[in-house]
Each structure stands twice: as C-alpha cells, then as structure tokens.
Coordinates of C-alpha atoms in Angstrom, one line a residue:
Chain I
M1 CA 13.8 -52.1 -0.1
E2 CA 12.3 -49.1 -1.9
M3 CA 8.7 -48.4 -1.2
R4 CA 6.1 -46.0 -2.5
S5 CA 3.7 -44.4 0.0
G6 CA 0.8 -44.3 -2.5
D7 CA 0.9 -48.1 -3.0
E8 CA -1.9 -49.7 -0.9
A9 CA 0.1 -52.8 0.2
A10 CA 3.1 -50.8 1.2
F11 CA 0.9 -48.3 2.9
R12 CA -0.8 -51.0 5.0
Q13 CA 2.5 -52.4 6.1
V14 CA 3.7 -49.0 7.2
Y15 CA 0.4 -48.2 8.9
E16 CA 0.5 -51.4 11.0
Q17 CA 3.9 -50.7 12.3
V18 CA 3.9 -46.9 12.6
F19 CA 0.4 -46.0 13.7
P20 CA 1.0 -46.9 17.4
V21 CA 4.2 -44.8 17.4
I22 CA 2.7 -41.7 15.9
M23 CA -0.5 -42.0 18.0
K24 CA 1.7 -42.0 21.1
V25 CA 3.6 -39.0 19.8
A26 CA 0.4 -37.1 19.0
F27 CA -1.2 -38.0 22.3
H28 CA 1.8 -37.1 24.5
V29 CA 2.1 -33.7 22.8
T30 CA -1.6 -32.8 22.8
Y31 CA -3.0 -35.1 25.6
N32 CA -6.3 -35.4 23.8
L33 CA -7.3 -38.7 22.2
D34 CA -9.7 -37.3 19.6
V35 CA -7.3 -34.6 18.5
S36 CA -4.5 -37.2 18.3
E37 CA -6.7 -39.5 16.2
D38 CA -7.4 -36.5 13.8
I39 CA -3.7 -35.7 13.6
C40 CA -2.7 -39.3 12.8
Q41 CA -5.4 -39.4 10.2
D42 CA -4.1 -36.2 8.6
A43 CA -0.5 -37.5 8.7
F44 CA -1.4 -40.8 7.0
V45 CA -3.7 -39.1 4.4
R46 CA -0.8 -36.8 3.5
F47 CA 1.6 -39.8 3.4
F48 CA -0.7 -41.6 0.9
D49 CA -1.6 -38.6 -1.3
K50 CA 2.0 -37.4 -1.7
N51 CA 2.9 -40.9 -3.1
M52 CA 6.6 -40.5 -2.1
V53 CA 9.4 -43.0 -2.5
F54 CA 11.2 -44.1 0.7
E55 CA 14.4 -46.1 0.7
T56 CA 13.5 -48.0 3.9
L57 CA 10.6 -48.4 6.2
D58 CA 12.4 -46.4 8.8
D59 CA 12.6 -43.4 6.5
A60 CA 8.8 -43.6 6.1
K61 CA 8.5 -43.9 9.8
F62 CA 10.7 -40.8 10.5
W63 CA 8.7 -38.8 7.9
L64 CA 5.5 -39.7 9.6
I65 CA 6.8 -38.9 13.1
R66 CA 8.1 -35.6 11.9
V67 CA 4.8 -34.6 10.3
T68 CA 2.8 -35.8 13.3
K69 CA 5.0 -33.9 15.7
N70 CA 4.6 -30.7 13.7
L71 CA 0.9 -31.1 13.4
A72 CA 0.6 -31.8 17.2
I73 CA 2.7 -28.8 18.1
N74 CA 0.6 -26.6 15.8
Q75 CA -2.5 -28.0 17.4
I76 CA -1.4 -27.2 21.0
K77 CA -0.3 -23.7 19.9
R78 CA -3.7 -23.1 18.4
K79 CA -5.4 -24.6 21.5
A80 CA -3.3 -22.6 23.8
R81 CA -4.7 -19.5 22.3
E82 CA -8.3 -20.7 22.9
T83 CA -8.2 -22.3 26.3
A84 CA -6.1 -22.5 29.4
S85 CA -3.7 -25.3 29.8
L86 CA -5.5 -26.8 32.8
E87 CA -8.6 -27.3 30.6
K88 CA -6.6 -29.5 28.3
L89 CA -5.4 -31.7 31.1
K90 CA -9.0 -32.4 32.2
Q91 CA -9.4 -34.2 28.8
V92 CA -6.7 -36.8 29.6
T93 CA -8.3 -40.2 29.3
P94 CA -7.1 -42.5 32.1
T95 CA -6.1 -46.0 31.2
S96 CA -7.9 -48.8 32.9
S97 CA -5.4 -51.7 33.2
Y98 CA -5.6 -51.8 37.1
K99 CA -8.5 -53.7 38.6
D100 CA -7.8 -53.0 42.3
G101 CA -9.5 -49.7 43.2
A102 CA -6.8 -48.3 45.5
S103 CA -3.9 -49.1 43.1
E104 CA -5.9 -47.8 40.1
L105 CA -6.4 -44.5 41.9
L106 CA -2.7 -44.4 42.7
F107 CA -1.9 -45.2 39.1
Q108 CA -4.2 -42.6 37.7
E109 CA -2.7 -39.9 40.0
S110 CA 0.8 -40.9 39.0
T111 CA -0.1 -41.0 35.3
E112 CA -1.9 -37.8 35.4
S113 CA 0.8 -36.0 37.3
V114 CA 3.5 -37.2 34.8
R115 CA 1.3 -36.2 31.8
K116 CA 0.7 -32.8 33.4
A117 CA 4.4 -32.4 34.0
V118 CA 5.2 -33.4 30.4
A119 CA 2.6 -30.9 29.2
Q120 CA 4.4 -28.1 31.1
L121 CA 7.8 -28.7 29.5
P122 CA 9.1 -26.2 26.9
E123 CA 8.4 -27.4 23.3
K124 CA 12.0 -28.4 22.5
Y125 CA 12.3 -30.6 25.7
K126 CA 8.8 -32.0 25.3
T127 CA 9.5 -33.1 21.8
V128 CA 12.7 -34.9 22.7
I129 CA 11.3 -36.6 25.7
V130 CA 8.2 -37.8 23.8
L131 CA 10.3 -39.2 21.0
K132 CA 12.6 -40.8 23.5
E133 CA 10.2 -42.2 26.1
Y134 CA 7.0 -42.8 24.1
A135 CA 8.1 -43.3 20.5
G136 CA 11.0 -45.4 21.5
L137 CA 13.6 -43.7 19.3
D138 CA 17.3 -43.7 20.1
Y139 CA 19.5 -40.5 20.0
Q140 CA 20.5 -41.0 16.4
Q141 CA 16.9 -41.5 15.2
I142 CA 15.7 -38.4 17.2
S143 CA 18.5 -36.3 15.7
K144 CA 17.3 -37.4 12.2
V145 CA 13.7 -36.6 12.9
L146 CA 14.4 -33.2 14.5
S147 CA 17.4 -32.4 12.2
I148 CA 19.7 -31.6 15.2
S149 CA 23.0 -33.2 16.3
E150 CA 23.1 -36.3 18.6
S151 CA 25.0 -34.4 21.3
N152 CA 22.2 -31.8 21.2
V153 CA 19.7 -34.6 21.7
K154 CA 21.7 -35.9 24.6
V155 CA 21.7 -32.5 26.3
R156 CA 18.0 -32.0 25.7
V157 CA 17.0 -35.4 27.1
H158 CA 19.1 -34.7 30.2
R159 CA 17.5 -31.2 30.7
A160 CA 14.0 -32.5 30.0
R161 CA 14.4 -35.2 32.7
K162 CA 15.8 -32.7 35.1
E163 CA 12.9 -30.4 34.6
L164 CA 10.4 -33.2 34.9
E165 CA 11.9 -34.3 38.1
A166 CA 11.7 -30.8 39.5
I167 CA 8.0 -30.4 38.4
L168 CA 7.1 -33.8 40.0
R169 CA 8.9 -33.0 43.2
R170 CA 7.1 -29.6 43.4
E171 CA 3.8 -31.4 43.0
D172 CA 4.6 -34.0 45.6
S173 CA 5.5 -31.4 48.2
Chain B
M1 CA 35.3 -37.7 40.9
C2 CA 31.5 -38.5 40.8
L3 CA 29.4 -38.9 37.7
D4 CA 27.1 -36.1 36.5
D5 CA 23.4 -36.6 35.6
Q6 CA 24.1 -36.2 31.9
I7 CA 26.5 -39.1 31.8
L8 CA 24.1 -41.2 34.0
N9 CA 21.2 -40.4 31.7
T10 CA 23.2 -41.3 28.6
Y11 CA 24.2 -44.6 30.3
L12 CA 20.6 -45.2 31.4
D13 CA 19.5 -44.9 27.7
G14 CA 22.2 -47.3 26.6
E15 CA 23.8 -44.7 24.5
L16 CA 27.2 -44.5 26.3
A17 CA 30.0 -45.7 24.1
E18 CA 33.1 -47.6 25.3
P19 CA 35.4 -47.1 27.2
F20 CA 33.1 -44.6 29.1
K21 CA 30.5 -47.3 29.6
S22 CA 32.9 -49.6 31.5
Q23 CA 34.2 -46.7 33.5
V24 CA 30.7 -45.7 34.6
E25 CA 29.9 -49.3 35.5
E26 CA 33.1 -49.6 37.5
H27 CA 32.3 -46.3 39.3
L28 CA 28.7 -47.4 40.1
G29 CA 30.2 -50.5 41.6
Y30 CA 31.8 -48.7 44.5
C31 CA 30.2 -45.2 44.7
N32 CA 27.0 -45.3 46.8
A33 CA 26.1 -41.7 46.1
C34 CA 26.2 -42.2 42.3
R35 CA 24.4 -45.5 42.5
E36 CA 21.7 -43.9 44.5
R37 CA 21.4 -41.1 42.0
Y38 CA 21.3 -43.6 39.2
Q39 CA 18.5 -45.5 40.8
K40 CA 16.5 -42.3 41.2
L41 CA 17.0 -41.6 37.5
Q42 CA 15.9 -45.1 36.7
N43 CA 12.7 -44.7 38.8
L44 CA 12.0 -41.3 37.2
K45 CA 12.4 -42.9 33.7
K46 CA 10.0 -45.7 34.8
T47 CA 7.5 -43.3 36.1
I48 CA 7.6 -41.3 32.8
D49 CA 7.4 -44.5 30.8
D50 CA 4.4 -45.8 32.7
A51 CA 2.3 -42.8 31.7
V52 CA 2.3 -44.0 28.1
L53 CA -0.9 -44.3 26.2
S54 CA -2.4 -47.8 26.6
D55 CA -2.5 -50.3 23.7
E56 CA -6.3 -50.6 24.0
D57 CA -6.7 -46.9 23.3
I58 CA -4.4 -47.1 20.3
A59 CA -6.0 -50.2 18.8
S60 CA -9.5 -48.6 18.7
R61 CA -8.2 -45.4 17.1
Q62 CA -6.1 -47.4 14.7
E63 CA -9.1 -49.2 13.4
N64 CA -11.1 -46.0 13.0
V65 CA -8.4 -44.2 11.0
M66 CA -7.9 -47.2 8.8
K67 CA -11.6 -47.4 8.0
M68 CA -11.6 -43.7 7.1
I69 CA -8.6 -44.1 4.8
E70 CA -10.1 -47.2 3.1
N71 CA -13.2 -45.2 2.4
T72 CA -11.5 -42.1 1.1
C73 CA -7.9 -42.6 -0.1
F74 CA -8.1 -46.1 -1.4
K75 CA -11.4 -45.5 -3.2
R76 CA -10.2 -42.4 -5.0
K77 CA -7.0 -44.1 -6.1
K78 CA -5.8 -43.1 -9.6
I79 CA -7.7 -45.0 -12.3
P80 CA -5.8 -45.8 -15.6
F81 CA -6.7 -43.5 -18.5
F82 CA -8.6 -46.1 -20.5
K83 CA -10.6 -47.3 -17.4
R84 CA -11.8 -43.8 -16.5
Q85 CA -15.4 -43.0 -16.7
L86 CA -16.2 -40.4 -19.3
R87 CA -18.2 -37.5 -17.9
I88 CA -19.4 -34.8 -20.3
N89 CA -21.1 -31.5 -19.6
L90 CA -23.9 -31.6 -22.1
P91 CA -24.4 -27.8 -22.8
A92 CA -20.7 -27.3 -23.1
F93 CA -20.4 -30.3 -25.5
A94 CA -23.3 -29.0 -27.6
T95 CA -21.7 -25.6 -27.9
V96 CA -18.3 -27.0 -28.9
A97 CA -20.0 -29.3 -31.5
A98 CA -22.0 -26.5 -33.0
A99 CA -18.9 -24.3 -33.2
F100 CA -17.0 -27.1 -34.9
V101 CA -19.8 -27.7 -37.5
F102 CA -20.0 -24.0 -38.2
V103 CA -16.2 -23.7 -38.7
F104 CA -16.0 -27.0 -40.8
V105 CA -18.9 -26.1 -43.1
G106 CA -17.7 -22.5 -43.5
S107 CA -14.2 -23.6 -44.4
I108 CA -15.5 -26.0 -47.1
V109 CA -17.7 -23.3 -48.7
Y110 CA -14.8 -20.9 -48.7
I111 CA -12.4 -23.4 -50.2
N112 CA -14.8 -24.3 -53.0
K113 CA -15.4 -20.6 -53.8
E114 CA -11.6 -20.0 -54.0
S115 CA -11.1 -23.0 -56.2
N116 CA -13.6 -21.7 -58.9
A117 CA -11.3 -18.9 -59.8
F118 CA -9.3 -20.1 -62.9
I119 CA -5.9 -18.5 -63.1
P120 CA -4.0 -19.3 -66.3
A121 CA -0.3 -19.1 -66.4
N122 CA 1.3 -15.7 -67.1
V123 CA -1.9 -13.9 -66.7
D124 CA -2.0 -11.2 -64.1
N125 CA -5.7 -10.8 -63.7
P126 CA -7.7 -14.0 -63.1
I127 CA -10.6 -14.6 -65.3
D128 CA -13.8 -14.3 -63.5
E129 CA -17.3 -13.0 -63.9
S130 CA -16.1 -9.3 -63.8
N131 CA -13.8 -9.5 -66.8
V132 CA -15.4 -12.1 -69.0
N133 CA -17.9 -11.1 -71.7
L134 CA -20.0 -13.9 -73.1
V135 CA -20.6 -13.9 -76.9
N136 CA -24.4 -13.7 -76.6
E137 CA -24.2 -10.8 -74.3
K138 CA -22.2 -8.5 -76.6
S139 CA -23.6 -5.0 -76.7
Q140 CA -22.2 -4.1 -80.2
K141 CA -22.3 -6.3 -83.4
T142 CA -19.2 -6.6 -85.6
I143 CA -19.1 -7.1 -89.4
D144 CA -18.8 -10.8 -88.8
D145 CA -22.2 -10.8 -87.4
Y146 CA -23.8 -9.9 -90.8
S147 CA -24.4 -11.9 -93.9
L148 CA -22.9 -10.8 -97.2
E149 CA -26.3 -10.0 -98.6
E150 CA -27.1 -7.8 -95.6
I151 CA -23.8 -6.0 -96.1
I152 CA -24.4 -5.4 -99.8
N153 CA -28.0 -4.2 -99.2
S154 CA -26.7 -1.8 -96.5
L155 CA -24.1 -0.4 -98.7
D156 CA -26.5 -0.1 -101.6
K157 CA -28.9 1.8 -99.4
R158 CA -26.2 4.3 -98.6
G159 CA -25.4 4.9 -102.3
Y160 CA -22.3 2.8 -102.8
T161 CA -21.6 0.8 -105.9
V162 CA -20.4 -2.6 -105.0
D163 CA -18.2 -4.7 -107.3
L164 CA -17.8 -8.2 -106.1
K165 CA -15.0 -10.5 -107.2
L166 CA -14.3 -14.0 -106.1
K167 CA -10.7 -15.0 -105.6
S168 CA -9.2 -17.5 -108.0
V169 CA -12.0 -17.1 -110.4
E170 CA -11.2 -15.2 -113.5
P171 CA -14.0 -13.1 -114.9
V172 CA -15.5 -14.5 -118.2
K173 CA -14.6 -12.3 -121.1
F174 CA -16.9 -12.2 -124.1
E175 CA -15.5 -11.5 -127.5
E176 CA -17.3 -8.8 -129.4

C-alpha cells in the first residue's frame, strides 16, 4: 500500500514501528543517548518534510535507517575530531533490568565491554553488525540499506564477528 | 572436511540455503570440533545481542521526539490557499497602492488628452489649436466683412465713380 511521509496518520504509523529500530541504530553507532535522540528527531523531521511517497512500510523503514546510519556516522566522525574515543564510552548509559547487585555489575561489565568492542570496529563492519544484531535486518535488507551485494554483507558480518571476538578475548585476558 | 566460520555464521543467522543447510546440520551432528565452534559463535552472538539498548530507554526518547514533532512539523503543516491567514506589510502595501493610483490616474489623463485630437479622414495634419484660426480672432478683414455702404463710401473717398446695377432689374428709360 502506497504511503506519503508528510501525511500525519501514515507518519504516526511509521513512527510507532520504526522509531525503536532507528534509535537502536543511532545508539549503537554513537553510544550516546542524547545524541541518538537528536539524530532520530532529525531523521523523522526530514522524513516528514520531504513528503515522499513509499510503496511499502519497509521502504520507508529502510530510508529512515539509511538516513539515521549516515547521520550517526557523521556525528561520530565529528565527535572523534573533538574528543578521544574513551571519553565517548564513559557516556554509555547502563540499563537497569537486573535487581541483584552482583549480577547487575556483571551485566554492566559485559554490556559495556561489548559496546566498547563494537565502538572499536571499523565503520563498514560496525554498520553491518549494528544493522544485523540491533536493527534486526536480514542480509537482503542490509544489502538494500547499504546498497551492497548480499554476499558482501555475509562476508562483512563474518569479519565483524571475528574482530569482535578478538577484541573481547583481548579484554578478558 | 570441517566447516569454516563464515558458513557457520551464515547458518547461525538462518541465511544458509538448501542443500547447504542440511549438509551443515548433518556435519554438526557428528563433528564435535565444529559443534563446539558453533556453540562459541552462538554465545558470542548472544553476548552481542544482550548489549542492546533497553526498551525503557527507547520508550522515553520516543515520547520526547514525538512531542517535538507534534509541536513543530504537525503545526506547520501546509494550509490550503483559501484558509491561509493574510499578512500584509503595511508600508509596502501603501507604496504599491500609491504607485498604482499614480499610474492609473496618469494613464486616464493621457488617454483623454489623446482622444481630444480630431483627425478627419484623408487629412495629414490633425486639426488642433496650433493650426485652427477662429473667425473672431482674424487679424485681417476681408471685403465680406464690410457693408455695401461702407465699400461705396470708401471708394468715393478715394476718387472713384461708382455705378451700381442690380441684376435682373432693367434700368428705367425715360422718353424725351
């Protein structure tokens, strides 16, 4: 069903479904909640203002993910020029779903080390792993968003995991 | 021959097509080394997945952004032409109005002036004030301007003998 991004009802429908996805994308690229919120806001304002026609909801979702990913990457490049990467990692907001103190500490350590490892990945691997693991896209969808072949996505996912594993192992030892 | 990580990762993501998928499953069934490696990759994936941003954090941000969009984008939505509020810059409007009145009045005066000029057919020079002489403004009098008596008196004064005859009237002849 065709939809127009400037139509309020259609916009709300897309927003409900896509906001969590692009928020995860923005967050796992920048690892800063406030910056991620600004990026999502920027992406949705552009989406509304451009008043584009999309064939399906998925097309709108891919457009938003692509814009968010680009905004987030631009943001970290800008940030990298200003501050050191370790400063960014201090801004990571820990989640609080664990009530037991010991396990919460363990969870935070694990979460933080994974996020730190993801932040260290080269841009092309980071993008693919974020879209795969956090945005929940399959290889075909990732290839559409990034305009690369599916086999290229497959290779990048494999290399990204390999690199993450190496970083996490180094940190453990 | 054992499976490499790329195939295991593809299988782990559920992206391996048949018949490779069945072949991998069969291999994992009997190869301990590959099964162990596969489990490690599964754990790694789970560790990465667990670092995802929590739904609570997303929900609060989602609400904030929607409020901002409602206050900006939805309010400045395009208004149909006839429902638009008319805003006029008063000095600019007064200037335009004055210019319009000046041009309008000027053009009417000019048109009226042009239409006073009477141009008869087959006459090169239009008749206007410059080439029309009114009768009462003649500088020189012609013979038509004088009466017969005045003409006779004038001639008499100059020494002429005037013999007057009326047409169609025969002079009376007296017999001697």
